[in-house]
mmCIF file of C-alpha atoms in Angstrom:
data_model
loop_
_atom_site.group_PDB
_atom_site.id
_atom_site.type_symbol
_atom_site.label_atom_id
_atom_site.label_comp_id
_atom_site.label_asym_id
_atom_site.label_seq_id
_atom_site.Cartn_x
_atom_site.Cartn_y
_atom_site.Cartn_z
ATOM 1 C CA MET B 1 -29.500 -13.513 -17.472
ATOM 2 C CA GLU B 2 -27.923 -10.130 -16.847
ATOM 3 C CA GLN B 3 -24.233 -10.078 -17.740
ATOM 4 C CA VAL B 4 -22.046 -9.184 -14.753
ATOM 5 C CA THR B 5 -19.387 -6.717 -15.878
ATOM 6 C CA GLY B 6 -16.093 -6.292 -14.120
ATOM 7 C CA ARG B 7 -15.361 -10.009 -13.705
ATOM 8 C CA LYS B 8 -12.671 -10.081 -16.380
ATOM 9 C CA THR B 9 -9.180 -8.790 -15.660
ATOM 10 C CA SER B 10 -9.206 -7.002 -19.029
ATOM 11 C CA ASP B 11 -12.221 -4.945 -17.810
ATOM 12 C CA TYR B 12 -9.699 -2.960 -15.731
ATOM 13 C CA TYR B 13 -7.238 -2.159 -18.500
ATOM 14 C CA PHE B 14 -6.381 1.419 -19.441
ATOM 15 C CA ASP B 15 -3.541 2.782 -21.537
ATOM 16 C CA LEU B 16 -1.087 4.788 -19.453
ATOM 17 C CA PRO B 17 1.707 6.823 -21.072
ATOM 18 C CA GLN B 18 5.051 5.826 -19.513
ATOM 19 C CA GLU B 19 6.001 9.441 -18.797
ATOM 20 C CA LEU B 20 3.086 9.811 -16.338
ATOM 21 C CA ILE B 21 4.633 7.271 -13.929
ATOM 22 C CA ALA B 22 6.063 9.466 -11.146
ATOM 23 C CA GLN B 23 9.723 8.638 -10.500
ATOM 24 C CA ASP B 24 10.416 11.005 -7.605
ATOM 25 C CA PRO B 25 8.379 12.211 -4.610
ATOM 26 C CA LEU B 26 7.501 15.913 -4.336
ATOM 27 C CA GLU B 27 9.483 17.903 -1.762
ATOM 28 C CA ASP B 28 6.192 19.297 -0.412
ATOM 29 C CA ARG B 29 4.077 16.191 0.213
ATOM 30 C CA ALA B 30 0.733 18.036 0.345
ATOM 31 C CA ALA B 31 1.369 19.885 -2.948
ATOM 32 C CA SER B 32 0.460 16.887 -5.090
ATOM 33 C CA ARG B 33 -2.726 17.117 -7.117
ATOM 34 C CA LEU B 34 -6.033 15.698 -5.918
ATOM 35 C CA LEU B 35 -8.807 14.410 -8.146
ATOM 36 C CA VAL B 36 -12.078 14.446 -6.199
ATOM 37 C CA MET B 37 -15.030 12.369 -7.363
ATOM 38 C CA ASN B 38 -18.563 12.161 -5.996
ATOM 39 C CA ARG B 39 -19.375 8.503 -6.600
ATOM 40 C CA GLN B 40 -23.137 9.133 -6.738
ATOM 41 C CA THR B 41 -23.060 11.816 -9.434
ATOM 42 C CA GLY B 42 -19.682 11.042 -11.032
ATOM 43 C CA GLU B 43 -18.835 14.754 -10.803
ATOM 44 C CA ILE B 44 -15.061 15.384 -10.815
ATOM 45 C CA GLU B 45 -13.083 18.311 -9.364
ATOM 46 C CA HIS B 46 -9.362 19.014 -9.736
ATOM 47 C CA ARG B 47 -7.704 20.264 -6.572
ATOM 48 C CA VAL B 48 -4.428 20.197 -4.618
ATOM 49 C CA PHE B 49 -3.998 17.601 -1.864
ATOM 50 C CA ARG B 50 -4.011 20.057 1.037
ATOM 51 C CA ASP B 51 -7.552 21.028 -0.091
ATOM 52 C CA ILE B 52 -8.695 17.651 1.296
ATOM 53 C CA LYS B 53 -9.732 19.586 4.426
ATOM 54 C CA GLU B 54 -12.535 21.213 2.445
ATOM 55 C CA TYR B 55 -14.117 17.780 1.919
ATOM 56 C CA LEU B 56 -13.783 16.531 5.500
ATOM 57 C CA ARG B 57 -16.228 17.385 8.278
ATOM 58 C CA PRO B 58 -16.020 17.513 12.081
ATOM 59 C CA GLY B 59 -16.797 14.028 13.413
ATOM 60 C CA ASP B 60 -15.357 12.232 10.370
ATOM 61 C CA THR B 61 -12.676 9.648 11.146
ATOM 62 C CA LEU B 62 -9.628 9.074 8.961
ATOM 63 C CA VAL B 63 -8.258 5.519 9.141
ATOM 64 C CA LEU B 64 -4.466 5.588 8.678
ATOM 65 C CA ASN B 65 -2.067 2.657 8.304
ATOM 66 C CA ASP B 66 0.922 3.346 10.578
ATOM 67 C CA THR B 67 3.139 0.560 9.247
ATOM 68 C CA LYS B 68 6.790 1.439 8.616
ATOM 69 C CA VAL B 69 8.720 0.276 5.546
ATOM 70 C CA ILE B 70 11.958 -1.511 6.371
ATOM 71 C CA PRO B 71 15.015 -1.058 4.091
ATOM 72 C CA ALA B 72 14.388 -4.622 2.957
ATOM 73 C CA ARG B 73 16.532 -4.733 -0.197
ATOM 74 C CA LEU B 74 19.993 -6.169 0.446
ATOM 75 C CA LEU B 75 22.696 -6.270 -2.231
ATOM 76 C CA GLY B 76 25.525 -8.712 -1.590
ATOM 77 C CA THR B 77 27.859 -11.310 -3.053
ATOM 78 C CA LYS B 78 27.789 -15.072 -3.001
ATOM 79 C CA GLU B 79 30.713 -16.165 -0.822
ATOM 80 C CA GLU B 80 31.680 -19.135 -2.990
ATOM 81 C CA THR B 81 31.858 -17.279 -6.313
ATOM 82 C CA GLY B 82 31.699 -13.532 -5.638
ATOM 83 C CA ALA B 83 28.607 -13.278 -7.894
ATOM 84 C CA ASN B 84 26.289 -10.320 -7.205
ATOM 85 C CA VAL B 85 22.980 -11.297 -5.602
ATOM 86 C CA GLU B 86 19.958 -9.520 -4.157
ATOM 87 C CA ILE B 87 17.850 -10.584 -1.175
ATOM 88 C CA LEU B 88 14.517 -8.931 -0.417
ATOM 89 C CA LEU B 89 13.112 -9.432 3.097
ATOM 90 C CA LEU B 90 9.437 -10.399 3.022
ATOM 91 C CA LYS B 91 8.456 -11.784 6.415
ATOM 92 C CA ARG B 92 10.249 -12.255 9.731
ATOM 93 C CA LEU B 93 9.684 -15.806 10.969
ATOM 94 C CA SER B 94 11.913 -15.668 14.074
ATOM 95 C CA ALA B 95 14.706 -13.415 15.420
ATOM 96 C CA ASP B 96 17.166 -14.179 12.597
ATOM 97 C CA ARG B 97 15.115 -16.186 10.087
ATOM 98 C CA TRP B 98 13.237 -14.528 7.239
ATOM 99 C CA GLU B 99 11.174 -15.521 4.257
ATOM 100 C CA THR B 100 12.837 -13.742 1.338
ATOM 101 C CA LEU B 101 12.768 -13.214 -2.400
ATOM 102 C CA VAL B 102 16.169 -13.777 -4.024
ATOM 103 C CA ARG B 103 17.722 -12.891 -7.367
ATOM 104 C CA PRO B 104 19.064 -14.765 -9.257
ATOM 105 C CA GLY B 105 17.306 -17.795 -7.807
ATOM 106 C CA LYS B 106 19.440 -20.331 -9.691
ATOM 107 C CA LYS B 107 22.541 -19.215 -7.791
ATOM 108 C CA LEU B 108 20.971 -19.375 -4.333
ATOM 109 C CA ARG B 109 20.226 -22.999 -3.516
ATOM 110 C CA PRO B 110 20.049 -24.341 0.064
ATOM 111 C CA GLY B 111 23.499 -24.160 1.648
ATOM 112 C CA ALA B 112 24.606 -21.091 -0.326
ATOM 113 C CA ARG B 113 26.165 -18.276 1.738
ATOM 114 C CA VAL B 114 25.921 -14.562 1.017
ATOM 115 C CA SER B 115 27.910 -11.645 2.431
ATOM 116 C CA PHE B 116 26.721 -8.013 2.688
ATOM 117 C CA GLY B 117 28.698 -4.863 3.488
ATOM 118 C CA GLY B 118 32.069 -6.603 3.541
ATOM 119 C CA GLY B 119 30.835 -9.214 6.008
ATOM 120 C CA LEU B 120 28.884 -6.955 8.412
ATOM 121 C CA LEU B 121 25.911 -9.194 7.628
ATOM 122 C CA LYS B 122 25.977 -12.793 6.409
ATOM 123 C CA ALA B 123 23.172 -15.060 5.262
ATOM 124 C CA THR B 124 22.716 -18.792 4.733
ATOM 125 C CA ILE B 125 20.001 -20.127 2.434
ATOM 126 C CA LEU B 126 18.241 -22.853 4.460
ATOM 127 C CA ASP B 127 15.350 -23.939 2.244
ATOM 128 C CA ILE B 128 13.253 -23.237 -0.852
ATOM 129 C CA LEU B 129 9.682 -22.330 0.096
ATOM 130 C CA GLU B 130 6.431 -22.394 -1.826
ATOM 131 C CA GLY B 131 6.530 -20.117 -4.878
ATOM 132 C CA GLY B 132 10.333 -20.149 -4.974
ATOM 133 C CA ASN B 133 10.887 -17.859 -1.968
ATOM 134 C CA ARG B 134 13.870 -18.717 0.248
ATOM 135 C CA LEU B 135 14.149 -19.328 3.977
ATOM 136 C CA VAL B 136 17.251 -17.409 5.074
ATOM 137 C CA GLU B 137 19.151 -17.220 8.369
ATOM 138 C CA PHE B 138 21.251 -14.103 9.120
ATOM 139 C CA GLU B 139 24.429 -13.688 11.212
ATOM 140 C CA TYR B 140 25.670 -10.291 12.472
ATOM 141 C CA GLU B 141 27.109 -8.452 15.463
ATOM 142 C CA GLY B 142 24.819 -6.121 17.419
ATOM 143 C CA ILE B 143 21.210 -5.262 16.583
ATOM 144 C CA PHE B 144 19.698 -6.517 13.312
ATOM 145 C CA GLU B 145 17.599 -3.375 12.717
ATOM 146 C CA GLU B 146 20.684 -1.163 12.996
ATOM 147 C CA VAL B 147 22.693 -3.342 10.612
ATOM 148 C CA LEU B 148 19.752 -3.346 8.180
ATOM 149 C CA ASP B 149 19.415 0.423 8.390
ATOM 150 C CA GLN B 150 23.088 0.745 7.501
ATOM 151 C CA LEU B 151 23.137 -1.754 4.593
ATOM 152 C CA GLY B 152 19.575 -2.045 3.296
ATOM 153 C CA GLU B 153 17.849 -0.007 0.590
ATOM 154 C CA MET B 154 14.158 0.858 0.339
ATOM 155 C CA PRO B 155 12.412 -1.793 -1.791
ATOM 156 C CA LEU B 156 10.884 0.593 -4.320
ATOM 157 C CA PRO B 157 8.263 -0.781 -6.739
ATOM 158 C CA PRO B 158 9.585 -2.178 -10.053
ATOM 159 C CA TYR B 159 8.203 0.758 -12.074
ATOM 160 C CA ILE B 160 10.380 3.270 -10.191
ATOM 161 C CA THR B 161 13.823 3.392 -11.783
ATOM 162 C CA HIS B 162 15.274 6.445 -9.993
ATOM 163 C CA LYS B 163 17.262 6.001 -6.784
ATOM 164 C CA LEU B 164 15.614 7.545 -3.723
ATOM 165 C CA LYS B 165 17.631 10.484 -2.335
ATOM 166 C CA ASP B 166 15.982 10.425 1.101
ATOM 167 C CA LYS B 167 14.703 7.130 2.593
ATOM 168 C CA ASN B 168 12.096 9.009 4.643
ATOM 169 C CA MET B 169 10.260 10.173 1.516
ATOM 170 C CA TYR B 170 9.016 6.566 1.073
ATOM 171 C CA GLN B 171 7.658 6.650 4.629
ATOM 172 C CA THR B 172 4.476 8.306 5.925
ATOM 173 C CA VAL B 173 5.045 10.986 8.584
ATOM 174 C CA TYR B 174 3.082 8.787 11.039
ATOM 175 C CA ALA B 175 4.902 5.498 10.250
ATOM 176 C CA LYS B 176 5.476 3.667 13.539
ATOM 177 C CA TYR B 177 5.606 -0.147 13.400
ATOM 178 C CA GLU B 178 8.295 -1.736 11.204
ATOM 179 C CA GLY B 179 7.339 -4.587 8.897
ATOM 180 C CA SER B 180 6.337 -3.443 5.397
ATOM 181 C CA ALA B 181 8.060 -4.203 2.101
ATOM 182 C CA ALA B 182 6.129 -1.333 0.464
ATOM 183 C CA ALA B 183 4.673 1.962 1.689
ATOM 184 C CA PRO B 184 0.929 2.605 2.121
ATOM 185 C CA THR B 185 1.354 5.324 -0.497
ATOM 186 C CA ALA B 186 -1.929 7.239 -0.052
ATOM 187 C CA GLY B 187 -0.558 8.397 3.292
ATOM 188 C CA LEU B 188 2.588 9.898 1.730
ATOM 189 C CA HIS B 189 0.613 13.082 0.908
ATOM 190 C CA PHE B 190 -0.012 14.025 4.542
ATOM 191 C CA THR B 191 2.275 16.404 6.448
ATOM 192 C CA ASP B 192 2.317 16.839 10.220
ATOM 193 C CA GLU B 193 0.912 20.358 9.690
ATOM 194 C CA LEU B 194 -2.025 19.106 7.599
ATOM 195 C CA LEU B 195 -2.857 16.371 10.128
ATOM 196 C CA GLU B 196 -2.807 18.971 12.915
ATOM 197 C CA GLU B 197 -5.128 21.268 10.929
ATOM 198 C CA LEU B 198 -7.558 18.372 10.484
ATOM 199 C CA ARG B 199 -7.456 17.564 14.215
ATOM 200 C CA GLN B 200 -8.190 21.217 15.021
ATOM 201 C CA MET B 201 -11.224 20.969 12.681
ATOM 202 C CA GLY B 202 -12.578 18.027 14.699
ATOM 203 C CA VAL B 203 -11.535 15.235 12.295
ATOM 204 C CA ASN B 204 -10.561 12.062 14.209
ATOM 205 C CA MET B 205 -7.601 9.781 13.427
ATOM 206 C CA ALA B 206 -7.824 6.003 13.867
ATOM 207 C CA PHE B 207 -4.438 4.295 13.489
ATOM 208 C CA VAL B 208 -4.362 0.668 12.366
ATOM 209 C CA THR B 209 -1.415 -1.418 11.127
ATOM 210 C CA LEU B 210 -1.208 -3.608 8.042
ATOM 211 C CA HIS B 211 2.259 -4.721 6.955
ATOM 212 C CA VAL B 212 2.232 -4.339 3.171
ATOM 213 C CA GLY B 213 3.748 -7.275 1.294
ATOM 214 C CA LEU B 214 5.192 -7.270 -2.211
ATOM 215 C CA GLY B 215 2.129 -9.260 -3.272
ATOM 216 C CA THR B 216 0.496 -5.853 -3.621
ATOM 217 C CA PHE B 217 2.459 -5.489 -6.905
ATOM 218 C CA ARG B 218 1.782 -9.033 -8.099
ATOM 219 C CA PRO B 219 -0.106 -8.914 -11.399
ATOM 220 C CA VAL B 220 -3.444 -10.660 -11.793
ATOM 221 C CA LYS B 221 -2.598 -13.550 -14.128
ATOM 222 C CA VAL B 222 -6.060 -15.103 -14.516
ATOM 223 C CA ASP B 223 -8.710 -13.952 -17.008
ATOM 224 C CA ASP B 224 -11.549 -14.321 -14.494
ATOM 225 C CA VAL B 225 -10.998 -12.013 -11.506
ATOM 226 C CA THR B 226 -12.814 -14.417 -9.159
ATOM 227 C CA ASN B 227 -10.067 -17.026 -9.693
ATOM 228 C CA HIS B 228 -7.266 -14.723 -8.490
ATOM 229 C CA HIS B 229 -5.472 -15.963 -5.369
ATOM 230 C CA MET B 230 -4.904 -12.951 -3.105
ATOM 231 C CA HIS B 231 -1.713 -12.614 -1.038
ATOM 232 C CA THR B 232 -1.902 -12.663 2.783
ATOM 233 C CA GLU B 233 -0.887 -9.766 5.028
ATOM 234 C CA TRP B 234 -0.805 -9.291 8.817
ATOM 235 C CA TYR B 235 -2.873 -6.552 10.427
ATOM 236 C CA ASN B 236 -3.655 -5.140 13.861
ATOM 237 C CA VAL B 237 -6.638 -3.021 14.916
ATOM 238 C CA PRO B 238 -6.050 -1.525 18.402
ATOM 239 C CA GLU B 239 -8.985 -1.279 20.847
ATOM 240 C CA GLU B 240 -8.891 2.512 20.633
ATOM 241 C CA ALA B 241 -9.160 2.506 16.816
ATOM 242 C CA ALA B 242 -12.034 -0.020 16.768
ATOM 243 C CA ALA B 243 -13.968 1.983 19.412
ATOM 244 C CA LEU B 244 -13.440 5.253 17.503
ATOM 245 C CA ILE B 245 -14.557 3.802 14.142
ATOM 246 C CA ASN B 246 -17.665 2.220 15.683
ATOM 247 C CA ARG B 247 -18.535 5.451 17.544
ATOM 248 C CA THR B 248 -18.109 7.469 14.321
ATOM 249 C CA HIS B 249 -20.809 5.395 12.606
ATOM 250 C CA ARG B 250 -23.051 5.345 15.661
ATOM 251 C CA GLU B 251 -23.014 9.140 15.698
ATOM 252 C CA GLY B 252 -23.826 9.344 11.978
ATOM 253 C CA HIS B 253 -20.391 10.455 10.737
ATOM 254 C CA ARG B 254 -18.150 9.052 7.979
ATOM 255 C CA VAL B 255 -15.213 6.653 8.109
ATOM 256 C CA ILE B 256 -12.680 7.585 5.422
ATOM 257 C CA CYS B 257 -9.824 5.195 4.686
ATOM 258 C CA VAL B 258 -6.438 6.565 3.699
ATOM 259 C CA GLY B 259 -5.371 3.950 1.163
ATOM 260 C CA THR B 260 -6.419 0.491 0.095
ATOM 261 C CA THR B 261 -4.456 -1.106 2.956
ATOM 262 C CA ALA B 262 -6.465 0.824 5.588
ATOM 263 C CA CYS B 263 -9.619 -0.222 3.726
ATOM 264 C CA ARG B 264 -8.631 -3.903 3.640
ATOM 265 C CA THR B 265 -7.799 -3.771 7.351
ATOM 266 C CA VAL B 266 -11.120 -2.380 8.582
ATOM 267 C CA GLU B 267 -13.183 -4.454 6.163
ATOM 268 C CA SER B 268 -11.342 -7.587 7.385
ATOM 269 C CA ALA B 269 -11.895 -6.668 11.037
ATOM 270 C CA ALA B 270 -15.639 -5.940 10.677
ATOM 271 C CA ASP B 271 -18.466 -8.412 11.303
ATOM 272 C CA GLU B 272 -21.711 -8.742 9.327
ATOM 273 C CA ASN B 273 -23.263 -5.931 11.370
ATOM 274 C CA SER B 274 -20.454 -3.541 10.351
ATOM 275 C CA ILE B 275 -18.954 -3.546 13.845
ATOM 276 C CA VAL B 276 -15.140 -3.388 13.779
ATOM 277 C CA HIS B 277 -13.410 -5.701 16.273
ATOM 278 C CA ALA B 278 -9.985 -5.046 17.774
ATOM 279 C CA GLY B 279 -7.218 -7.616 17.378
ATOM 280 C CA CYS B 280 -4.507 -9.035 15.113
ATOM 281 C CA ASP B 281 -5.006 -11.474 12.259
ATOM 282 C CA ASP B 282 -3.902 -12.349 8.735
ATOM 283 C CA THR B 283 -6.085 -11.194 5.868
ATOM 284 C CA SER B 284 -6.272 -12.212 2.239
ATOM 285 C CA ILE B 285 -9.470 -10.237 1.582
ATOM 286 C CA PHE B 286 -9.952 -9.510 -2.123
ATOM 287 C CA ILE B 287 -12.353 -6.660 -2.857
ATOM 288 C CA TYR B 288 -13.765 -6.332 -6.372
ATOM 289 C CA PRO B 289 -17.123 -5.138 -7.804
ATOM 290 C CA GLY B 290 -20.026 -6.862 -6.109
ATOM 291 C CA TYR B 291 -18.449 -6.491 -2.664
ATOM 292 C CA LYS B 292 -20.662 -4.805 -0.038
ATOM 293 C CA PHE B 293 -18.623 -2.405 2.077
ATOM 294 C CA LYS B 294 -19.228 -2.746 5.817
ATOM 295 C CA VAL B 295 -17.162 0.176 7.125
ATOM 296 C CA MET B 296 -15.698 2.521 4.522
ATOM 297 C CA ASP B 297 -17.637 5.650 3.475
ATOM 298 C CA GLY B 298 -14.823 7.434 1.616
ATOM 299 C CA LEU B 299 -11.423 6.555 0.152
ATOM 300 C CA ILE B 300 -8.269 8.626 -0.303
ATOM 301 C CA THR B 301 -5.931 6.726 -2.619
ATOM 302 C CA ASN B 302 -3.304 7.050 -5.333
ATOM 303 C CA PHE B 303 -3.729 6.141 -9.016
ATOM 304 C CA HIS B 304 -3.113 2.421 -9.450
ATOM 305 C CA LEU B 305 -1.765 0.066 -12.109
ATOM 306 C CA PRO B 306 -4.022 -1.151 -14.932
ATOM 307 C CA GLU B 307 -5.602 -4.571 -14.221
ATOM 308 C CA SER B 308 -4.396 -4.512 -10.586
ATOM 309 C CA THR B 309 -6.331 -5.709 -7.524
ATOM 310 C CA LEU B 310 -6.112 -2.100 -6.271
ATOM 311 C CA VAL B 311 -8.023 -0.699 -9.267
ATOM 312 C CA MET B 312 -10.579 -3.475 -8.677
ATOM 313 C CA LEU B 313 -11.012 -2.399 -5.031
ATOM 314 C CA VAL B 314 -11.530 1.263 -6.017
ATOM 315 C CA SER B 315 -14.004 0.131 -8.704
ATOM 316 C CA ALA B 316 -15.944 -1.886 -6.119
ATOM 317 C CA PHE B 317 -16.370 1.317 -4.117
ATOM 318 C CA ALA B 318 -16.950 3.978 -6.772
ATOM 319 C CA GLY B 319 -18.120 1.977 -9.827
ATOM 320 C CA ARG B 320 -15.849 0.555 -12.531
ATOM 321 C CA GLU B 321 -16.981 2.840 -15.357
ATOM 322 C CA LYS B 322 -16.811 5.969 -13.186
ATOM 323 C CA VAL B 323 -13.329 5.052 -11.943
ATOM 324 C CA LEU B 324 -11.992 4.310 -15.419
ATOM 325 C CA GLY B 325 -13.567 7.563 -16.628
ATOM 326 C CA ALA B 326 -11.817 9.456 -13.816
ATOM 327 C CA TYR B 327 -8.516 7.778 -14.748
ATOM 328 C CA GLU B 328 -8.973 8.786 -18.394
ATOM 329 C CA GLU B 329 -9.532 12.373 -17.292
ATOM 330 C CA ALA B 330 -6.466 12.213 -15.034
ATOM 331 C CA ILE B 331 -4.377 11.026 -18.006
ATOM 332 C CA ARG B 332 -5.707 13.894 -20.155
ATOM 333 C CA GLU B 333 -4.883 16.334 -17.340
ATOM 334 C CA ARG B 334 -1.377 14.830 -16.988
ATOM 335 C CA TYR B 335 -1.706 13.675 -13.382
ATOM 336 C CA ARG B 336 1.256 11.732 -11.968
ATOM 337 C CA PHE B 337 0.574 8.025 -11.392
ATOM 338 C CA PHE B 338 1.452 5.269 -8.888
ATOM 339 C CA SER B 339 3.466 5.349 -5.633
ATOM 340 C CA PHE B 340 5.010 8.842 -5.855
ATOM 341 C CA GLY B 341 2.132 10.238 -7.894
ATOM 342 C CA ASP B 342 -1.004 12.271 -7.240
ATOM 343 C CA ALA B 343 -4.066 11.299 -5.218
ATOM 344 C CA CYS B 344 -7.827 10.776 -5.585
ATOM 345 C CA PHE B 345 -10.652 11.154 -3.105
ATOM 346 C CA PHE B 346 -13.801 9.115 -3.767
ATOM 347 C CA TYR B 347 -16.754 9.879 -1.523
#
């Protein structure tokens, strides 16, 4: 029997020098570097991100995730003891109740009370949920979003140690609907000017929403990829976006996803005939080699962590050996990696 490669988590390992992990975003978003790879030939070109327009054609449709990151990281003190604690908002369950991640967990048992910003915001731990997350109820005066904007910090990924000078730099320029605990980072490279240039060229924009959860950073802990339990995220595909994507294919043009979250959204919303359906749903789609893409013809994405589900998705699209080869070249060329790093375009 032929051995299927790419089923082991270790098949996606590569050695990344620590200094290539980008700690700060570039002032000029579109000035990041762009590695372009033709997935048929494996040919690689080194460009700058704003050159993406040279690879897009009139009639192509870019799928963009317009989710907005909320300043979900709250630093406070336990009322009973004054101990420092951290609460990370994961999912809104009702007006004032959230599923959260807390640190340190031992100190925050049901009944514990936490104060933020000298009492501007208070929280009560109601319950311990599956996986150790906490159900929390908040008390405040006024509007929760405004209080959160005042007290919360952006929940940057664990590999970023620098403090963010400007919250908006961890937000795409087209971010619209609040709900993410992490940014759809492929979109961080676009400026309003570049998007306008693409529109003038006849490139279409389909906006979908997928609220990115912190599960996106959860490591794969099983040896066999097929045993990995994928996290669930909420998405919405508006009627207009579904119609545009379906028309693009009908007319023989390409659908290019900006980021793995846009990819997971359209692939989740498509039926067996590759027709994308409008609507909201939860998805826990896990894309790894062997997956047959129904919608995506091209992918703009950042460089991802070794052995992550994101590297597996890119490998499913462009071929594991080609992708790892491109990553090796990017390391040799000193590209910047991860959320604030450089980009790739696989077509």
